[in-house]
């Protein structure tokens, strides 16, 4: 990027460079007529991402200026691609008309020929602040989060700018990763002194001034946004929450250049009110996104039967944050049961919901100042339909409490919808610059202006017919464009007759094959049209602003209705899925049991159904005296599927959904852990085994006796002895120290000896048989240890050459013979004392340098006298090893 003091920049380039500096790290969209232009490095970067032509325009500093541009009318599609590529974009618009610029030049004494139309950055477009329909995924929330650390606690403020829903919560640094994984924000804002790795925050963030994250300022900003003197009515918020909220609102004010989007009253969320899941667990269970990316193959892809975008977004939120309150879970389940038992009414409801626009996002665009007449029309139609739904559902017999609560929020918009119905045409346009969205009969003065304009247009049509008759030119036409206005056009061979001085026509423009003229009568009629049209547009714009103000005044009630419609959609969609797959209503219990009869994996079952195959269901019965299942069996036998399906059933149940099983009794789970299918993390320098150990360490450190843990092949990726030792120790720790419910899949047959010493551990295996040399996988879970691994049979099935399999068989026979003779690698493990009875391991002595660092951290430097400080230095020096020559 060139320096602003490069020799003699043109006025336009000087203006651009000033705005370019103001835009910071964002690309600058510089408005020039009907295009947004980009220059210098911005142009190179954008051209590569958008795959558009990179050209040059003039010179700056002796070098050509790289340039590219996108049309204003289609800018949203280009913005979407830039945002997806990780860019932020500053929009620089013209903020005055050419006439206003000339008037300013006269006041400043500047020649009007050299004046430049004023431009300013009116908005920063970022991933977390999108409201435009074309830039958002209809079925996915777009969350912006801000973090602030205060007195050992991290405050989190999160908002979906497209709907205004704002949540504040607080957690410890250790919990932050799980919270951010649940929120899945598109953009995170932190103070400029934030240390991501030390504080557990995101690796990528937007850094903002620390002063904007003050808790007092945060409280004042929230009060100002909502026009209240106190926040008490919204809930109790900690200082850390308010600090994060302050940073969030300040950032929104910054990117909106003084105009805030829709922000609903903040809601305080207790982190402990939902099931905790870390990022590894969410990725392993593929809750919202499959391992390949996207919804296909994910849990939500298999469960979602919502008919509205808002319903799908709410379902995603439910699945991301399963509840811990049994009463709240039962309320959701009762709503699903209500619609499950009424298939005809459910179908009627879903047909109605399918036709209702996305009220929350339409409201968000209107409040943010980016709304259109079409958005007002959507609010009118959606709120009207919600009112009719209320009248239908209010009399529903035996309706659950949640249905009554939701129904009560569907009404109360009669005056607003009546006003919008009278004011707007049935199908308002997306653009308001051309008018035509205010209905006839709403404003008599506007009707008169339209009549005047219409009369003038009819007069022009009559004039065209009269001119044809007078001149004898049948092809004469009166046309209009944005440059010349109205003009008379004839072919070149007829132009001479109109060129005559006494013809009454004035030559305007000569084109290839056509000549254009004006006349006094045409000029007068055109002036009438322009004047009446201008006044009509101004009148419609004034009506639009008044309607928008009325909507903004009712924004909280409208948002409540939008949320109620989404909850209805989730309830009916879950009922549809339950009926479609014959899913059952789970029983929610307060104990630490887990009883699932004929459970199935929803994603795998759906995939098999497409090919006409049947999923083999299996039971899972965990209790206090049988809480750890050790599961063996061959690869591809279904161990990992069994582990995941039970975790997903627990998650679905606590999210308030029916589950794929014949029966299910779920003891509430506070934390869900899944260590299944680790992969390399090369970006962070971690091997598969290292990733596995990090995830296992997190489980051992964070799981409680109310947790549910699934572990698959702990110890793989290292030597057999190391792997077996780790698997043995982890299984003992889960059983005897954590005492939680756990499914532990392994290929180490030696672990079966744990059943001799762990009273709550039982052995199971997935069944398989060899038939005429082929491996038959039955996918059934049976009691008892696995008799063998069938590894060679799986290798043969995978296509390993026969000679290699034969050689492996010979090696295996030798190894098994040696095991029989020596007792194998597990010999002597049965004599080990139980994990719980072991004395704590003595920590290895710290190196002198570590001791020095610990002593330095512990020293209270402000309290030391000079003499004490000198004595401390001598002590440290004595503790260091002598320097080598």
Coordinates of C-alpha atoms in Angstrom, one line a residue, residues 237-617:
X237 CA -25.1 -9.9 35.6
X238 CA -21.6 -10.2 36.9
X239 CA -18.9 -7.6 36.3
X240 CA -17.2 -9.9 33.8
X241 CA -20.4 -10.3 31.9
X242 CA -20.9 -6.5 31.8
X243 CA -17.3 -6.0 30.7
X244 CA -17.8 -8.4 27.8
X245 CA -21.1 -6.8 26.9
X246 CA -19.5 -3.4 26.9
X247 CA -16.8 -4.6 24.4
X248 CA -19.5 -6.2 22.2
X249 CA -21.7 -3.1 22.0
X250 CA -18.7 -0.8 21.4
X251 CA -17.6 -3.1 18.5
X252 CA -21.0 -3.1 17.0
X253 CA -21.1 0.7 17.2
X254 CA -17.7 0.8 15.5
X255 CA -18.6 -1.5 12.6
X256 CA -22.0 0.2 12.2
X257 CA -20.5 3.6 12.2
X258 CA -22.8 4.8 15.0
X259 CA -25.9 2.8 14.1
X260 CA -26.5 -0.3 16.2
X261 CA -28.3 -3.4 15.0
X262 CA -31.2 -5.0 16.7
X263 CA -30.2 -5.9 20.3
X264 CA -32.8 -7.6 22.4
X265 CA -32.6 -7.4 26.3
X266 CA -29.7 -9.6 27.5
X267 CA -30.4 -12.9 29.1
X268 CA -28.1 -14.3 31.8
X269 CA -27.2 -17.9 31.2
X270 CA -25.7 -20.2 33.9
X271 CA -22.9 -22.2 32.3
X272 CA -23.9 -25.1 34.7
X273 CA -27.4 -25.2 33.3
X274 CA -26.5 -27.1 30.2
X275 CA -24.5 -30.3 29.5
X276 CA -20.8 -29.5 29.0
X277 CA -19.1 -30.8 25.9
X278 CA -15.7 -29.8 24.7
X279 CA -14.7 -29.2 21.1
X280 CA -13.3 -32.7 20.7
X281 CA -16.5 -34.3 21.8
X282 CA -18.6 -32.1 19.5
X283 CA -16.4 -32.9 16.6
X284 CA -16.3 -36.7 17.4
X285 CA -20.1 -36.9 17.7
X286 CA -20.6 -34.7 14.5
X287 CA -23.5 -32.8 16.1
X288 CA -23.9 -29.8 13.8
X289 CA -21.3 -30.6 11.2
X290 CA -20.0 -33.9 9.8
X291 CA -16.3 -34.7 9.6
X292 CA -16.5 -33.9 5.9
X293 CA -18.0 -30.5 6.6
X294 CA -21.6 -29.5 6.2
X295 CA -24.9 -30.8 7.6
X296 CA -25.0 -34.0 5.5
X297 CA -23.9 -36.9 7.7
X298 CA -24.3 -34.9 11.0
X299 CA -26.7 -35.4 13.8
X300 CA -28.7 -32.3 12.9
X301 CA -28.9 -33.5 9.3
X302 CA -30.5 -36.7 10.4
X303 CA -32.8 -35.1 13.0
X304 CA -33.9 -31.8 11.5
X305 CA -37.4 -31.9 10.1
X306 CA -38.2 -28.2 10.7
X307 CA -39.9 -26.3 7.9
X308 CA -38.5 -22.8 8.8
X309 CA -35.0 -21.5 9.0
X310 CA -35.7 -20.1 12.5
X311 CA -36.8 -23.6 13.7
X312 CA -33.7 -25.2 12.3
X313 CA -31.5 -22.6 14.1
X314 CA -33.3 -23.2 17.4
X315 CA -33.0 -27.0 17.0
X316 CA -29.2 -26.5 16.5
X317 CA -29.1 -24.4 19.7
X318 CA -31.0 -27.2 21.6
X319 CA -28.6 -29.8 20.3
X320 CA -25.6 -27.7 21.2
X321 CA -26.7 -27.1 24.7
X322 CA -28.7 -30.0 26.2
X323 CA -30.5 -29.2 29.4
X324 CA -29.7 -30.3 33.0
X325 CA -33.1 -29.3 34.4
X326 CA -35.4 -32.3 34.2
X327 CA -38.5 -30.1 34.4
X328 CA -37.4 -28.1 31.3
X329 CA -36.6 -31.2 29.4
X330 CA -40.0 -32.8 30.2
X331 CA -41.7 -29.6 29.0
X332 CA -40.1 -29.9 25.6
X333 CA -40.8 -33.6 25.4
X334 CA -44.5 -33.0 26.3
X335 CA -44.7 -30.5 23.3
X336 CA -43.2 -33.2 21.0
X337 CA -45.6 -35.8 22.4
X338 CA -48.6 -33.5 21.8
X339 CA -47.8 -33.1 18.1
X340 CA -46.7 -36.8 17.8
X341 CA -50.2 -37.9 18.9
X342 CA -52.0 -35.6 16.4
X343 CA -50.7 -36.3 12.9
X344 CA -53.4 -34.4 11.1
X345 CA -53.1 -31.3 13.1
X346 CA -49.3 -31.6 12.9
X347 CA -49.4 -31.6 9.1
X348 CA -51.7 -28.5 9.2
X349 CA -49.4 -26.7 11.5
X350 CA -46.3 -27.5 9.4
X351 CA -48.1 -26.2 6.3
X352 CA -48.9 -22.9 8.0
X353 CA -45.3 -22.5 9.4
X354 CA -43.8 -23.3 6.0
X355 CA -45.4 -20.3 4.5
X356 CA -44.4 -17.9 7.3
X357 CA -41.4 -15.7 6.5
X358 CA -38.3 -15.5 8.8
X359 CA -39.7 -12.8 11.1
X360 CA -36.6 -12.6 13.3
X361 CA -34.2 -11.8 10.5
X362 CA -36.6 -9.5 8.7
X363 CA -36.9 -7.5 12.0
X364 CA -33.1 -7.5 12.3
X365 CA -32.7 -5.9 8.9
X366 CA -35.3 -3.3 9.6
X367 CA -33.8 -2.2 12.9
X368 CA -30.3 -2.2 11.5
X369 CA -31.4 0.3 8.8
X370 CA -31.0 -2.3 6.0
X371 CA -34.6 -3.2 5.7
X372 CA -36.7 -3.0 2.5
X373 CA -40.4 -2.7 1.8
X374 CA -40.3 -6.5 1.3
X375 CA -39.1 -6.9 4.9
X376 CA -42.1 -4.8 6.1
X377 CA -44.4 -7.0 4.0
X378 CA -42.9 -10.1 5.5
X379 CA -43.5 -8.8 9.0
X380 CA -47.1 -8.0 8.1
X381 CA -47.8 -11.4 6.6
X382 CA -45.9 -13.4 9.3
X383 CA -47.5 -11.5 12.2
X384 CA -50.9 -11.9 10.7
X385 CA -50.5 -15.6 10.3
X386 CA -49.2 -15.9 13.8
X387 CA -52.4 -14.2 15.1
X388 CA -54.5 -16.8 13.2
X389 CA -52.3 -19.6 14.7
X390 CA -53.0 -18.2 18.1
X391 CA -56.7 -18.3 17.6
X392 CA -56.4 -21.9 16.4
X393 CA -54.1 -23.2 19.2
X394 CA -55.6 -21.2 22.1
X395 CA -58.5 -23.7 22.3
X396 CA -56.4 -26.8 21.9
X397 CA -57.6 -29.4 24.5
X398 CA -55.1 -31.0 26.9
X399 CA -52.3 -28.8 25.5
X400 CA -49.0 -29.0 27.5
X401 CA -47.8 -26.0 29.5
X402 CA -45.1 -25.1 26.9
X403 CA -47.7 -24.9 24.1
X404 CA -49.8 -22.5 26.2
X405 CA -46.8 -20.4 26.9
X406 CA -45.7 -20.3 23.3
X407 CA -49.3 -19.6 22.0
X408 CA -49.6 -16.6 24.3
X409 CA -46.7 -14.9 22.5
X410 CA -48.3 -15.2 19.0
X411 CA -50.8 -12.4 19.4
X412 CA -50.9 -8.7 20.2
X413 CA -49.9 -7.3 16.8
X414 CA -53.3 -6.5 15.5
X415 CA -52.9 -2.7 15.2
X416 CA -49.4 -3.0 13.6
X417 CA -50.5 -5.6 11.0
X418 CA -53.7 -3.6 10.2
X419 CA -51.6 -0.5 9.6
X420 CA -49.0 -2.4 7.4
X421 CA -51.9 -4.1 5.5
X422 CA -53.4 -0.7 4.6
X423 CA -50.1 1.0 3.9
X424 CA -48.3 -1.6 1.7
X425 CA -49.1 -3.2 -1.6
X426 CA -49.6 -7.0 -1.5
X427 CA -46.1 -7.8 -2.8
X428 CA -43.7 -5.0 -1.8
X429 CA -40.4 -4.7 -3.8
X430 CA -37.0 -5.4 -2.4
X431 CA -35.8 -1.9 -3.4
X432 CA -37.5 1.3 -2.2
X433 CA -35.6 3.8 -4.4
X434 CA -38.1 3.4 -7.3
X435 CA -41.2 3.6 -5.0
X436 CA -44.4 1.7 -5.8
X437 CA -44.7 0.0 -2.4
X438 CA -47.3 2.2 -0.8
X439 CA -50.8 1.0 -1.6
X440 CA -53.3 3.1 -3.5
X441 CA -55.9 4.8 -1.2
X442 CA -53.5 5.0 1.8
X443 CA -52.5 8.6 1.2
X444 CA -54.7 10.9 -0.9
X445 CA -51.9 13.3 -1.6
X446 CA -49.7 10.5 -2.9
X447 CA -52.5 9.2 -5.1
X448 CA -52.9 12.7 -6.6
X449 CA -49.1 12.8 -7.3
X450 CA -49.3 9.4 -9.0
X451 CA -52.3 10.5 -11.0
X452 CA -50.5 13.6 -12.2
X453 CA -47.5 11.5 -13.2
X454 CA -49.8 9.0 -14.9
X455 CA -51.7 11.7 -16.8
X456 CA -48.4 13.2 -18.0
X457 CA -47.3 9.7 -19.2
X458 CA -50.6 9.3 -21.1
X459 CA -50.1 12.7 -22.5
X460 CA -46.6 11.7 -23.8
X461 CA -48.1 8.6 -25.4
X462 CA -50.7 10.8 -27.1
X463 CA -47.9 13.2 -28.1
X464 CA -46.0 10.4 -29.7
X465 CA -49.0 9.5 -31.8
X466 CA -49.6 13.1 -32.8
X467 CA -45.9 13.6 -33.8
X468 CA -46.1 10.5 -36.0
X469 CA -49.1 11.9 -37.7
X470 CA -47.7 15.4 -38.1
X471 CA -44.3 14.3 -39.4
X472 CA -45.5 11.2 -41.3
X473 CA -42.7 9.1 -39.6
X474 CA -44.4 5.9 -38.5
X475 CA -41.3 4.7 -36.7
X476 CA -41.0 7.8 -34.5
X477 CA -40.8 6.9 -30.8
X478 CA -40.6 8.8 -27.5
X479 CA -38.1 7.1 -25.2
X480 CA -36.5 7.7 -21.8
X481 CA -33.1 7.0 -20.2
X482 CA -31.3 8.1 -17.1
X483 CA -29.0 10.6 -18.9
X484 CA -31.2 12.4 -21.4
X485 CA -34.6 11.9 -19.8
X486 CA -37.4 11.9 -22.3
X487 CA -36.4 12.3 -26.0
X488 CA -37.8 11.7 -29.5
X489 CA -36.0 9.1 -31.6
X490 CA -36.2 8.6 -35.4
X491 CA -34.0 6.6 -37.8
X492 CA -31.2 8.4 -39.5
X493 CA -32.9 8.5 -42.9
X494 CA -35.9 10.4 -41.4
X495 CA -33.7 12.9 -39.3
X496 CA -33.4 15.6 -42.0
X497 CA -37.1 16.5 -41.7
X498 CA -36.7 17.2 -38.0
X499 CA -33.5 19.1 -38.5
X500 CA -35.2 21.9 -40.3
X501 CA -35.2 25.2 -38.2
X502 CA -39.0 25.5 -38.3
X503 CA -39.7 21.9 -37.4
X504 CA -40.2 22.6 -33.7
X505 CA -37.6 20.0 -32.8
X506 CA -34.2 20.4 -31.2
X507 CA -31.3 18.1 -32.0
X508 CA -30.0 16.2 -28.9
X509 CA -27.8 13.3 -30.0
X510 CA -26.8 11.4 -33.1
X511 CA -26.4 7.6 -32.7
X512 CA -25.4 4.9 -35.2
X513 CA -28.6 4.5 -37.2
X514 CA -30.7 6.8 -35.0
X515 CA -31.0 10.5 -34.2
X516 CA -32.5 11.9 -31.0
X517 CA -34.5 15.2 -30.6
X518 CA -36.3 17.2 -28.0
X519 CA -39.4 19.6 -28.2
X520 CA -40.8 22.3 -26.0
X521 CA -44.1 20.3 -25.4
X522 CA -42.1 17.1 -24.5
X523 CA -39.9 19.1 -22.2
X524 CA -42.9 20.5 -20.3
X525 CA -44.5 17.1 -20.0
X526 CA -41.2 15.6 -18.8
X527 CA -40.9 18.3 -16.2
X528 CA -44.4 17.6 -14.9
X529 CA -43.6 13.8 -14.7
X530 CA -40.2 14.5 -12.9
X531 CA -41.7 16.9 -10.4
X532 CA -44.7 14.7 -9.6
X533 CA -42.5 11.5 -9.5
X534 CA -39.9 13.2 -7.2
X535 CA -42.6 14.3 -4.8
X536 CA -44.2 10.9 -4.9
X537 CA -40.9 9.2 -4.1
X538 CA -40.3 11.6 -1.3
X539 CA -43.8 10.9 0.1
X540 CA -43.3 7.1 -0.1
X541 CA -39.9 7.4 1.7
X542 CA -41.5 9.4 4.5
X543 CA -44.2 6.7 4.9
X544 CA -41.5 4.0 4.9
X545 CA -39.6 5.7 7.7
X546 CA -42.8 6.0 9.8
X547 CA -43.7 2.4 9.3
X548 CA -40.1 1.4 10.2
X549 CA -40.3 3.5 13.4
X550 CA -43.6 1.7 14.3
X551 CA -41.9 -1.7 13.8
X552 CA -38.9 -0.7 15.9
X553 CA -41.2 0.4 18.7
X554 CA -42.7 -3.1 18.8
X555 CA -39.4 -5.0 18.2
X556 CA -39.3 -7.0 21.5
X557 CA -42.9 -8.3 21.1
X558 CA -42.2 -9.2 17.4
X559 CA -39.0 -11.0 18.4
X560 CA -41.0 -12.9 21.1
X561 CA -43.5 -14.0 18.4
X562 CA -40.6 -15.1 16.1
X563 CA -39.1 -17.2 18.9
X564 CA -42.5 -18.7 19.7
X565 CA -43.0 -19.7 16.0
X566 CA -39.5 -21.3 16.1
X567 CA -40.3 -23.3 19.2
X568 CA -43.6 -24.6 17.6
X569 CA -41.6 -25.6 14.5
X570 CA -39.0 -27.5 16.6
X571 CA -41.7 -29.3 18.5
X572 CA -43.7 -30.3 15.4
X573 CA -40.5 -31.2 13.5
X574 CA -39.2 -33.4 16.3
X575 CA -42.6 -35.1 16.4
X576 CA -42.4 -35.6 12.6
X577 CA -39.0 -37.2 13.0
X578 CA -40.2 -39.4 15.9
X579 CA -43.2 -40.6 13.8
X580 CA -41.0 -41.2 10.8
X581 CA -38.4 -43.3 12.6
X582 CA -40.6 -44.8 15.3
X583 CA -38.6 -43.1 18.0
X584 CA -39.6 -43.2 21.6
X585 CA -40.1 -40.6 24.4
X586 CA -37.2 -41.0 26.8
X587 CA -37.8 -41.1 30.6
X588 CA -35.6 -38.6 32.4
X589 CA -34.3 -39.6 35.8
X590 CA -32.2 -37.9 38.5
X591 CA -30.1 -41.0 39.2
X592 CA -26.9 -42.1 37.5
X593 CA -28.4 -44.9 35.4
X594 CA -28.7 -45.4 31.7
X595 CA -31.1 -48.0 30.3
X596 CA -31.6 -48.0 26.5
X597 CA -33.5 -50.8 24.8
X598 CA -32.9 -51.4 21.1
X599 CA -31.0 -48.2 20.6
X600 CA -29.9 -47.1 17.1
X601 CA -27.5 -44.6 15.6
X602 CA -29.7 -42.0 13.9
X603 CA -27.2 -41.0 11.2
X604 CA -26.0 -44.5 10.4
X605 CA -29.6 -45.8 10.3
X606 CA -30.6 -43.1 7.9
X607 CA -27.6 -43.9 5.6
X608 CA -28.4 -47.6 5.6
X609 CA -32.1 -46.9 4.9
X610 CA -31.1 -45.2 1.6
X611 CA -29.6 -48.5 0.4
X612 CA -32.4 -50.7 1.8
X613 CA -30.3 -52.2 4.6
X614 CA -31.4 -52.7 8.2
X615 CA -29.7 -51.2 11.2
X616 CA -29.0 -53.8 14.0
X617 CA -30.3 -52.3 17.3

